Coordinates of C-alpha atoms in Angstrom, one line a residue:
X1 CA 10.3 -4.9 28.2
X2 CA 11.9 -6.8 25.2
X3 CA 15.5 -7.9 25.5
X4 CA 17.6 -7.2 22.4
X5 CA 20.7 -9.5 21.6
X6 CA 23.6 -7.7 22.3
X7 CA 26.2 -5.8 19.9
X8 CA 28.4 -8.3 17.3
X9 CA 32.1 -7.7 18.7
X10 CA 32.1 -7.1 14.6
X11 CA 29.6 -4.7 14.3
X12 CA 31.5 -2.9 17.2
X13 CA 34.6 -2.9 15.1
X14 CA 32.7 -2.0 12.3
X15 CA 31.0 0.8 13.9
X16 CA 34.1 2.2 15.2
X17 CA 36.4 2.1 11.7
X18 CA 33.4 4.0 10.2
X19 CA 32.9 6.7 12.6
X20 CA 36.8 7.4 12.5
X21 CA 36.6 7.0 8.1
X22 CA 33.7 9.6 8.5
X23 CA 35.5 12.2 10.9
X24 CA 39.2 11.9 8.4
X25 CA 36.8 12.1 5.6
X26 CA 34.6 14.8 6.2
X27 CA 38.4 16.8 7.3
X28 CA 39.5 16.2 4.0
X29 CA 36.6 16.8 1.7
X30 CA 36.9 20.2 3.8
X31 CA 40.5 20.2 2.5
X32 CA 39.6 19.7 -0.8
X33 CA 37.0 22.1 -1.3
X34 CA 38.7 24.9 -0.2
X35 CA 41.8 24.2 -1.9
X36 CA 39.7 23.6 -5.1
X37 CA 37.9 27.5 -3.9
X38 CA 41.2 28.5 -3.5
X39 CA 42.5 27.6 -6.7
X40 CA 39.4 28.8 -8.6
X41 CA 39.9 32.0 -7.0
X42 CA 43.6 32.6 -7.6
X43 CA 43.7 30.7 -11.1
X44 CA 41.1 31.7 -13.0
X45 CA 40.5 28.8 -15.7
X46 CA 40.9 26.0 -13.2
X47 CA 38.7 23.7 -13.4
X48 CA 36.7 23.2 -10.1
X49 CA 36.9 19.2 -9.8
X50 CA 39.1 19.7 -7.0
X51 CA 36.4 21.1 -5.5
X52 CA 33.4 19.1 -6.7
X53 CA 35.3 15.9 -5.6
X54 CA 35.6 17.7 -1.9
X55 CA 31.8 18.1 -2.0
X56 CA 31.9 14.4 -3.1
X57 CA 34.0 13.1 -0.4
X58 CA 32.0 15.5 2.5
X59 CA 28.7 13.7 1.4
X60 CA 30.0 10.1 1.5
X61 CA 32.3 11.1 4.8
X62 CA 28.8 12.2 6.1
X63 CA 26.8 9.1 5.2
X64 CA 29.9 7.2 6.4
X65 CA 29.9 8.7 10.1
X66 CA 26.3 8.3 10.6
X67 CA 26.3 4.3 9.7
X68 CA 28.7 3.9 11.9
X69 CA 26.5 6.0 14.6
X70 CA 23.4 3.8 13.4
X71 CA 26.1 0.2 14.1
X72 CA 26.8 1.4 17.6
X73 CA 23.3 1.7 18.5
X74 CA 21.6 -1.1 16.4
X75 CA 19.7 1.2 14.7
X76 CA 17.3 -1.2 12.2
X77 CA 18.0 1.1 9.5
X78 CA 21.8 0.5 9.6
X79 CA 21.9 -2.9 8.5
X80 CA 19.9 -2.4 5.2
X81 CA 22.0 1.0 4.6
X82 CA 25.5 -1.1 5.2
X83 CA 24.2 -3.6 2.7
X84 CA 23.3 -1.2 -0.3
X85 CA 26.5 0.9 0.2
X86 CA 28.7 -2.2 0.3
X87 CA 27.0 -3.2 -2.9
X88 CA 27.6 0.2 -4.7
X89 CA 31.3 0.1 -3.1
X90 CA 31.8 -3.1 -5.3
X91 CA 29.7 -1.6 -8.2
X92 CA 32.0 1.2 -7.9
X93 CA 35.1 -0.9 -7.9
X94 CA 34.4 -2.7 -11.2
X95 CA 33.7 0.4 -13.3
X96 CA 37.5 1.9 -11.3
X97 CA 38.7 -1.2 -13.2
X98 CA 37.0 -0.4 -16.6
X99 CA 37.4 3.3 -16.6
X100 CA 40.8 3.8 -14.3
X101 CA 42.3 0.2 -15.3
X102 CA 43.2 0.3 -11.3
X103 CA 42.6 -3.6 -10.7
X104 CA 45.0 -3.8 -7.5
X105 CA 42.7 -1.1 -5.8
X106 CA 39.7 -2.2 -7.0
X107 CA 40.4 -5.7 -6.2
X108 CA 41.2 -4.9 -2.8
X109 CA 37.6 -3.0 -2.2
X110 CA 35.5 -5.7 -3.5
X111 CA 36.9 -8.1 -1.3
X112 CA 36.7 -6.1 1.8
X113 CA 32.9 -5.2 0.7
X114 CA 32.5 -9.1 0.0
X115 CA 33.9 -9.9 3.6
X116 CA 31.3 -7.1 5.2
X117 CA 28.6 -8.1 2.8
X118 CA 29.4 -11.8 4.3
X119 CA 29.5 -10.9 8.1
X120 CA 26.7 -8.7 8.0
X121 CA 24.6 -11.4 6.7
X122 CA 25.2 -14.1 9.4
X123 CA 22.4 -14.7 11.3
X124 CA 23.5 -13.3 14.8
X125 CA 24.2 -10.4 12.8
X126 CA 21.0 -10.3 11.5
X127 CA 19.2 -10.9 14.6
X128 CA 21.0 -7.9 16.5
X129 CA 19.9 -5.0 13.9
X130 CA 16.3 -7.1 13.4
X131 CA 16.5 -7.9 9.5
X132 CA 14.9 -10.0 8.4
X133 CA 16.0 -14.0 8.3
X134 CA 16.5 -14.1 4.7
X135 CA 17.1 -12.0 1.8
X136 CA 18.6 -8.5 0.9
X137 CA 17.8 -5.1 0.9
X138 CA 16.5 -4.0 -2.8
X139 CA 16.7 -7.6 -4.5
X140 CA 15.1 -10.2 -1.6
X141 CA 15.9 -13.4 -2.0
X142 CA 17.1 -13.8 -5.5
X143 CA 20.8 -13.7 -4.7
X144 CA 20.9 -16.1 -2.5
X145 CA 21.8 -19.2 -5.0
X146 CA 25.1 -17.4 -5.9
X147 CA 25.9 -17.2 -2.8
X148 CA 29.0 -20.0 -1.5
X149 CA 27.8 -19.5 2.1
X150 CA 23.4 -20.0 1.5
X151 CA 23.8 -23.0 -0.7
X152 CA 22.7 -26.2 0.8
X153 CA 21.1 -23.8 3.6

């Protein structure tokens, strides 16, 4: 029987805030796409965004709740997953700033995907979901000279 390092206090926090985004999410991409049905039904001519951005919001809410599922457990698929979405959160945030001009907003995302991105990739961290000692989902290894905290390591 293999012993597995226990849970990151961080990972715990993480996990939690993620399950509780999900559950708030998922209510209000409910919201939305019934007030966007609504609307299509009593205003005919409305376009259905409301709704398409509810249908939006329910998958990410979904995808959102079941991470945070996967950091409670230490599911080994979680760590890669957390990765890749924090890195299309800050993808997402630079094109808010070039198509929305919303820099505040989008500022404040990238660092709080640049702090996860950071934690998730210290070793203990890395150790607790069994990722590998080095290297990224999707691009290995080749990030790791831009980054402040692998230099000199």
């Amino acid at each position: 029987m293999t012993v597995s390092p226990p849970r990151p206090q961080g990972i715990t926090i993480l996990g939690v805030l993620a399950i509780v985004s999900g559950i708030l999410g998922i209510l209000g991409g409910l919201a939305a796409v019934g007030l966007g049905t609504f609307l299509a039904i009593t205003m005919p001519g409305t376009a259905p965004a409301l709704g398409v951005l509810g249908l939006t919001a329910l998958a990410i809410s979904i995808v959102t709740l079941v991470l945070g599922v996967g950091f409670l457990l230490l599911k080994s698929w979680a760590w890669p997953a957390a990765v890749v979405l924090e890195g299309l959160s800050i993808l997402n945030a630079i094109l808010t700033v070039i198509l929305v001009q919303d820099i505040v907003g989008a500022a404040i995302s990238i660092v709080l995907s640049g702090v996860i991105v950071w934690y998730l990739d210290k070793a203990h961290v890395r150790a607790a979901f069994g990722a590998p000692a080095t290297g990224f989902p999707v691009v290995g290894t080749s990030l790791d000279r831009y980054l402040p905290w692998k230099r000199g390591a």
